[in-house]
Amino acid sequence: MLVVTENARQVIQSIVADSEMPDGSGIRIDAPEQPPATDDRSAPPLQLQVASQPSEQDQVVGEGRAKVFVAPAAAPVLDDKVLDVRVSEDQMQFVIGPQQDSPGEPG
């Protein structure tokens, strides 16, 4: 299942708060049914949007105002990934990377 870093949680909380969404809102990650054909991608492109609630079959990751709703089409791509955020100057970008087991943590 997708892991969300503390930095990403803080950004998600800020996005949801700035969107003036109701309690229980979060961001939803989905994959298009017909991804564009490109040679430079190893995984399908993902879409991110603020959502007031998860869809019926979404996986819900996180808690409070930092929820991430993972659509069924995106779940296989994100199952063993970490959602983080990269901040540079005045820009913020979500980044997805592989999960890395830490010594002493169940894997």
Short mmCIF file of C-alpha atoms in Angstrom, two decimals:
data_model
loop_
_atom_site.label_atom_id
_atom_site.label_comp_id
_atom_site.label_asym_id
_atom_site.label_seq_id
_atom_site.Cartn_x
_atom_site.Cartn_y
_atom_site.Cartn_z
CA MET A 1 0.00 0.00 0.00
CA LEU A 2 1.15 3.56 -0.71
CA VAL A 3 3.10 5.24 2.10
CA VAL A 4 2.77 9.01 2.59
CA THR A 5 5.71 10.90 4.11
CA GLU A 6 5.26 13.54 6.80
CA ASN A 7 6.24 16.29 4.33
CA ALA A 8 3.60 15.09 1.87
CA ARG A 9 1.00 14.92 4.67
CA GLN A 10 1.65 18.55 5.56
CA VAL A 11 1.30 19.66 1.93
CA ILE A 12 -1.90 17.62 1.49
CA GLN A 13 -3.36 19.20 4.65
CA SER A 14 -2.53 22.64 3.28
CA ILE A 15 -4.04 21.89 -0.14
CA VAL A 16 -7.26 20.54 1.38
CA ALA A 17 -7.53 23.49 3.81
CA ASP A 18 -6.92 26.03 1.02
CA SER A 19 -9.59 24.33 -1.09
CA GLU A 20 -12.15 24.86 1.69
CA MET A 21 -13.31 21.26 1.35
CA PRO A 22 -15.49 19.53 3.96
CA ASP A 23 -14.10 17.24 6.66
CA GLY A 24 -13.07 13.89 5.23
CA SER A 25 -11.67 15.43 2.04
CA GLY A 26 -8.29 14.59 0.60
CA ILE A 27 -6.44 14.20 -2.65
CA ARG A 28 -7.33 11.47 -5.13
CA ILE A 29 -4.77 9.77 -7.34
CA ASP A 30 -6.03 8.05 -10.47
CA ALA A 31 -4.62 6.68 -13.70
CA PRO A 32 -6.37 7.46 -16.99
CA GLU A 33 -8.12 4.56 -18.71
CA GLN A 34 -6.35 5.37 -21.97
CA PRO A 35 -2.87 6.65 -21.07
CA PRO A 36 -1.09 8.53 -23.82
CA ALA A 37 1.41 6.49 -25.79
CA THR A 38 4.89 7.70 -24.94
CA ASP A 39 8.26 6.02 -25.05
CA ASP A 40 9.72 7.88 -22.06
CA ARG A 41 7.45 6.52 -19.30
CA SER A 42 7.85 3.25 -17.47
CA ALA A 43 4.51 3.64 -15.67
CA PRO A 44 1.21 5.22 -16.67
CA PRO A 45 0.79 8.93 -15.94
CA LEU A 46 -1.14 9.68 -12.78
CA GLN A 47 -3.77 12.34 -12.17
CA LEU A 48 -4.14 14.12 -8.85
CA GLN A 49 -7.12 16.18 -7.73
CA VAL A 50 -8.72 17.40 -4.52
CA ALA A 51 -11.78 15.28 -3.67
CA SER A 52 -14.45 15.67 -1.01
CA GLN A 53 -14.62 11.91 -0.46
CA PRO A 54 -13.21 8.67 -1.84
CA SER A 55 -14.98 6.77 -4.56
CA GLU A 56 -16.51 3.47 -3.51
CA GLN A 57 -13.53 1.27 -4.44
CA ASP A 58 -10.72 3.70 -3.56
CA GLN A 59 -8.05 2.75 -1.04
CA VAL A 60 -7.79 5.39 1.69
CA VAL A 61 -4.31 6.16 2.99
CA GLY A 62 -3.64 8.63 5.80
CA GLU A 63 -5.80 10.28 8.41
CA GLY A 64 -7.23 13.62 9.44
CA ARG A 65 -7.01 16.25 6.73
CA ALA A 66 -4.14 14.42 5.00
CA LYS A 67 -6.06 11.63 3.29
CA VAL A 68 -5.02 10.17 -0.04
CA PHE A 69 -7.65 8.31 -2.05
CA VAL A 70 -6.05 5.82 -4.42
CA ALA A 71 -8.29 4.83 -7.33
CA PRO A 72 -8.36 1.16 -8.37
CA ALA A 73 -6.59 1.97 -11.66
CA ALA A 74 -3.69 3.62 -9.79
CA ALA A 75 -3.44 1.13 -6.90
CA PRO A 76 -1.24 -1.45 -8.69
CA VAL A 77 1.22 1.27 -9.71
CA LEU A 78 1.39 2.77 -6.20
CA ASP A 79 1.19 -0.40 -4.11
CA ASP A 80 4.90 -0.46 -3.19
CA LYS A 81 5.61 3.28 -3.50
CA VAL A 82 6.13 6.32 -1.26
CA LEU A 83 4.43 9.66 -1.91
CA ASP A 84 6.72 12.54 -0.97
CA VAL A 85 7.01 16.19 -1.89
CA ARG A 86 9.92 18.15 -3.32
CA VAL A 87 10.03 21.88 -2.61
CA SER A 88 12.31 24.22 -4.52
CA GLU A 89 12.12 28.00 -4.19
CA ASP A 90 8.40 28.76 -4.62
CA GLN A 91 7.38 25.48 -6.27
CA MET A 92 6.13 22.20 -4.84
CA GLN A 93 6.00 18.88 -6.65
CA PHE A 94 4.71 15.52 -5.50
CA VAL A 95 7.17 12.72 -6.20
CA ILE A 96 6.66 8.97 -6.10
CA GLY A 97 9.51 6.64 -5.26
CA PRO A 98 10.06 3.06 -4.17
CA GLN A 99 9.49 2.03 -0.57
CA GLN A 100 12.63 1.10 1.27
CA ASP A 101 12.43 -1.19 4.28
CA SER A 102 14.24 0.15 7.33
CA PRO A 103 16.11 -2.26 9.60
CA GLY A 104 13.84 -3.42 12.39
CA GLU A 105 10.61 -2.54 10.55
CA PRO A 106 8.32 -5.24 9.19
CA GLY A 107 8.52 -5.46 5.44
#
